[in-house]
């Protein structure tokens, strides 16, 4: 029988570490804290941790110190190089975690790196999962993320109750790296869809139509989807503020191109979208949201 | 006050002509017949008309004879060349319709042709609308189409009650040709989205994932939409039967490429998708559904 005196964790309160308190990470960590877990935090800048510290979280000065104190460590940082340094560098968390610890990287990163981390962890009796997410800042805030998990069933079973506090869909897709591969499949769909949304609306505008009225006609049909309904209106009013940074999408598409090339898979739509986003970032819009691809089609 | 003795037309029963009784047209004509209108039909093959004739429709041996007998004439045929012959050829409907007749072409066709038809019609005191649809055979059957209309407000007002019998969304997008332009914007969004759906699922399969499980993770997020949810599962089980023929999509994308080129608009995603669909048709799959683009990525 679970107790309700643990603040809602639905089981034992755990020492849970969280590294990477950006726009998404701070929301996600907050859900774990409110579920009654003892939250431990580390971040490159302490500012991102203030609200969590005020609510009782414990600050650590290094990732290693955090890892040594926790049963589960969750990370969500920027780039694969950050993930590699955090997990496999000197004083990194794989080497610092006690046997039996569960490490969960929620960064969108390289499947090959996820595999290397899982192997290094297993050699020390540590569990590692790759568990990237979809749903953006709003999904993080509302605990409505889709979480795509790769790793052993045993590690998944240990982490799933925590992941369920942050996401609406928590699915194990296979062994180590499978979460990353699933997220890359997701980004590949998004990449060409975003091209289609930009081009359809650019065409409508150039043809002299009212693009808002066109959205009204086409959003409910076969062209319809999340991006048309959510990014289309932002494009049309020139709102390019980032929900998801172009520079992070450039990183994701770069990994997807490298992986598909490695697998001998020709994906011309991905190749095109990756080039268009590279050009967008090179033109100075790396910190715009991904909907800023519409700039390319501006009259 | 409208009478209920007219079988549900919600007003005067009209003599309505319908030309083009393919998979979609016969459903659409049936809705008008059931609404109590006096239906007149013409089709290249009489077979498509049998059910409507059995329910009381009047057959005409030529489009001209049909047009002369009707207050409103609706057409949905295959290609712009068919539309041109039907409307502007010798013995065509523009020349045969009485002044005040409303002609509604629901074929996806060229905006420039729609403009020529509207001008030729206006010169004879006849109304013409371009009103292509989205929603496929299911939308036609369920009277749930999105109908995108171009033409004068006066012509729209005359036709709208009839169009509302066939669609859930009936929106006037502007003057003659605007319906076609809106439909082309719709097809441009679909084109690259279909590429993204194919490539994401091909990536997932090549990476050794279970693509059905991947669909479960990604359909509810930012990648989600009609095509991923409806065409993704068909692709994965190799069901390439046509809801919408590849050869018709090739035609639509060809018009979209020509129009965007004419307007000086560079749409690289459309250019790519158009090439991929041309190749699919050339490989013998013109009568497959549009989801058959997935064949290109087959292992």
GROMACS .gro file of N, CA and C in nm, chain A residues 58-119:
model
  186
   58UNK      N    1   1.854   2.055  -0.300
   58UNK     CA    2   1.993   2.062  -0.254
   58UNK      C    3   2.084   2.094  -0.372
   59UNK      N    4   2.167   2.196  -0.356
   59UNK     CA    5   2.262   2.234  -0.460
   59UNK      C    6   2.391   2.154  -0.446
   60UNK      N    7   2.448   2.112  -0.560
   60UNK     CA    8   2.581   2.050  -0.561
   60UNK      C    9   2.672   2.132  -0.651
   61UNK      N   10   2.798   2.141  -0.613
   61UNK     CA   11   2.892   2.223  -0.689
   61UNK      C   12   2.947   2.153  -0.812
   62UNK      N   13   2.935   2.021  -0.816
   62UNK     CA   14   2.981   1.947  -0.934
   62UNK      C   15   2.881   1.835  -0.967
   63UNK      N   16   2.877   1.797  -1.094
   63UNK     CA   17   2.793   1.682  -1.133
   63UNK      C   18   2.833   1.556  -1.056
   64UNK      N   19   2.964   1.539  -1.032
   64UNK     CA   20   3.011   1.419  -0.961
   64UNK      C   21   2.954   1.412  -0.821
   65UNK      N   22   2.956   1.524  -0.751
   65UNK     CA   23   2.902   1.527  -0.615
   65UNK      C   24   2.754   1.495  -0.615
   66UNK      N   25   2.683   1.550  -0.712
   66UNK     CA   26   2.539   1.522  -0.724
   66UNK      C   27   2.517   1.374  -0.749
   67UNK      N   28   2.591   1.318  -0.844
   67UNK     CA   29   2.570   1.178  -0.880
   67UNK      C   30   2.594   1.085  -0.762
   68UNK      N   31   2.695   1.117  -0.681
   68UNK     CA   32   2.727   1.032  -0.566
   68UNK      C   33   2.617   1.033  -0.462
   69UNK      N   34   2.532   1.136  -0.464
   69UNK     CA   35   2.429   1.151  -0.360
   69UNK      C   36   2.292   1.100  -0.403
   70UNK      N   37   2.281   1.053  -0.526
   70UNK     CA   38   2.147   1.027  -0.581
   70UNK      C   39   2.127   0.881  -0.624
   71UNK      N   40   2.001   0.839  -0.619
   71UNK     CA   41   1.959   0.707  -0.666
   71UNK      C   42   1.930   0.711  -0.816
   72UNK      N   43   1.880   0.826  -0.859
   72UNK     CA   44   1.848   0.849  -1.000
   72UNK      C   45   1.903   0.986  -1.040
   73UNK      N   46   1.968   0.994  -1.155
   73UNK     CA   47   2.019   1.123  -1.205
   73UNK      C   48   1.961   1.147  -1.343
   74UNK      N   49   1.897   1.264  -1.359
   74UNK     CA   50   1.837   1.301  -1.487
   74UNK      C   51   1.912   1.420  -1.544
   75UNK      N   52   1.944   1.414  -1.671
   75UNK     CA   53   2.017   1.522  -1.736
   75UNK      C   54   1.943   1.568  -1.862
   76UNK      N   55   1.942   1.700  -1.884
   76UNK     CA   56   1.893   1.752  -2.012
   76UNK      C   57   1.972   1.878  -2.042
   77UNK      N   58   2.069   1.862  -2.130
   77UNK     CA   59   2.163   1.971  -2.159
   77UNK      C   60   2.157   2.003  -2.309
   78UNK      N   61   2.259   2.070  -2.365
   78UNK     CA   62   2.243   2.124  -2.499
   78UNK      C   63   2.283   2.032  -2.614
   79UNK      N   64   2.409   1.995  -2.615
   79UNK     CA   65   2.467   1.930  -2.732
   79UNK      C   66   2.532   1.797  -2.692
   80UNK      N   67   2.553   1.709  -2.789
   80UNK     CA   68   2.619   1.582  -2.758
   80UNK      C   69   2.753   1.599  -2.687
   81UNK      N   70   2.828   1.704  -2.723
   81UNK     CA   71   2.957   1.727  -2.656
   81UNK      C   72   2.936   1.754  -2.507
   82UNK      N   73   2.827   1.824  -2.474
   82UNK     CA   74   2.795   1.848  -2.332
   82UNK      C   75   2.760   1.718  -2.263
   83UNK      N   76   2.684   1.635  -2.331
   83UNK     CA   77   2.644   1.505  -2.274
   83UNK      C   78   2.769   1.420  -2.250
   84UNK      N   79   2.857   1.416  -2.348
   84UNK     CA   80   2.977   1.334  -2.337
   84UNK      C   81   3.064   1.378  -2.220
   85UNK      N   82   3.084   1.510  -2.207
   85UNK     CA   83   3.166   1.561  -2.097
   85UNK      C   84   3.102   1.529  -1.962
   86UNK      N   85   2.970   1.539  -1.958
   86UNK     CA   86   2.898   1.519  -1.833
   86UNK      C   87   2.902   1.373  -1.788
   87UNK      N   88   2.893   1.281  -1.884
   87UNK     CA   89   2.884   1.139  -1.851
   87UNK      C   90   3.018   1.069  -1.851
   88UNK      N   91   3.106   1.105  -1.947
   88UNK     CA   92   3.225   1.023  -1.969
   88UNK      C   93   3.356   1.095  -1.942
   89UNK      N   94   3.352   1.223  -1.916
   89UNK     CA   95   3.475   1.296  -1.889
   89UNK      C   96   3.532   1.260  -1.753
   90UNK      N   97   3.648   1.321  -1.723
   90UNK     CA   98   3.706   1.302  -1.590
   90UNK      C   99   3.614   1.370  -1.489
   91UNK      N  100   3.593   1.304  -1.375
   91UNK     CA  101   3.500   1.357  -1.276
   91UNK      C  102   3.357   1.358  -1.324
   92UNK      N  103   3.327   1.268  -1.420
   92UNK     CA  104   3.193   1.266  -1.478
   92UNK      C  105   3.101   1.173  -1.398
   93UNK      N  106   2.973   1.171  -1.435
   93UNK     CA  107   2.876   1.107  -1.348
   93UNK      C  108   2.877   0.955  -1.356
   94UNK      N  109   2.914   0.897  -1.470
   94UNK     CA  110   2.920   0.751  -1.474
   94UNK      C  111   3.020   0.699  -1.372
   95UNK      N  112   3.134   0.766  -1.362
   95UNK     CA  113   3.239   0.723  -1.270
   95UNK      C  114   3.206   0.756  -1.125
   96UNK      N  115   3.115   0.848  -1.105
   96UNK     CA  116   3.086   0.894  -0.968
   96UNK      C  117   2.964   0.829  -0.907
   97UNK      N  118   2.880   0.769  -0.990
   97UNK     CA  119   2.755   0.712  -0.940
   97UNK      C  120   2.782   0.577  -0.873
   98UNK      N  121   2.709   0.549  -0.767
   98UNK     CA  122   2.718   0.419  -0.701
   98UNK      C  123   2.652   0.313  -0.789
   99UNK      N  124   2.698   0.188  -0.772
   99UNK     CA  125   2.634   0.078  -0.844
   99UNK      C  126   2.484   0.079  -0.814
  100UNK      N  127   2.404   0.052  -0.917
  100UNK     CA  128   2.259   0.051  -0.901
  100UNK      C  129   2.192   0.184  -0.931
  101UNK      N  130   2.272   0.289  -0.941
  101UNK     CA  131   2.215   0.419  -0.978
  101UNK      C  132   2.158   0.413  -1.119
  102UNK      N  133   2.051   0.489  -1.143
  102UNK     CA  134   1.992   0.499  -1.276
  102UNK      C  135   2.021   0.638  -1.332
  103UNK      N  136   2.088   0.641  -1.446
  103UNK     CA  137   2.119   0.767  -1.515
  103UNK      C  138   2.027   0.780  -1.636
  104UNK      N  139   1.963   0.895  -1.649
  104UNK     CA  140   1.865   0.915  -1.758
  104UNK      C  141   1.900   1.043  -1.833
  105UNK      N  142   1.950   1.027  -1.956
  105UNK     CA  143   1.979   1.147  -2.035
  105UNK      C  144   1.860   1.179  -2.124
  106UNK      N  145   1.803   1.299  -2.103
  106UNK     CA  146   1.685   1.341  -2.178
  106UNK      C  147   1.719   1.443  -2.287
  107UNK      N  148   1.849   1.472  -2.302
  107UNK     CA  149   1.894   1.554  -2.415
  107UNK      C  150   1.868   1.481  -2.546
  108UNK      N  151   1.834   1.554  -2.652
  108UNK     CA  152   1.835   1.492  -2.785
  108UNK      C  153   1.980   1.488  -2.831
  109UNK      N  154   2.030   1.368  -2.851
  109UNK     CA  155   2.174   1.349  -2.870
  109UNK      C  156   2.198   1.232  -2.965
  110UNK      N  157   2.321   1.189  -2.973
  110UNK     CA  158   2.357   1.086  -3.070
  110UNK      C  159   2.327   0.946  -3.017
  111UNK      N  160   2.265   0.861  -3.099
  111UNK     CA  161   2.240   0.723  -3.057
  111UNK      C  162   2.370   0.649  -3.024
  112UNK      N  163   2.475   0.676  -3.101
  112UNK     CA  164   2.602   0.608  -3.075
  112UNK      C  165   2.659   0.648  -2.939
  113UNK      N  166   2.645   0.775  -2.905
  113UNK     CA  167   2.691   0.820  -2.773
  113UNK      C  168   2.608   0.755  -2.661
  114UNK      N  169   2.478   0.744  -2.684
  114UNK     CA  170   2.392   0.679  -2.584
  114UNK      C  171   2.439   0.535  -2.560
  115UNK      N  172   2.477   0.470  -2.668
  115UNK     CA  173   2.525   0.332  -2.657
  115UNK      C  174   2.656   0.326  -2.578
  116UNK      N  175   2.747   0.419  -2.607
  116UNK     CA  176   2.875   0.423  -2.534
  116UNK      C  177   2.852   0.449  -2.386
  117UNK      N  178   2.761   0.539  -2.354
  117UNK     CA  179   2.731   0.568  -2.214
  117UNK      C  180   2.673   0.445  -2.146
  118UNK      N  181   2.580   0.378  -2.214
  118UNK     CA  182   2.517   0.260  -2.154
  118UNK      C  183   2.621   0.151  -2.127
  119UNK      N  184   2.717   0.136  -2.219
  119UNK     CA  185   2.821   0.034  -2.199
  119UNK      C  186   2.914   0.071  -2.084
   0.00000   0.00000   0.00000
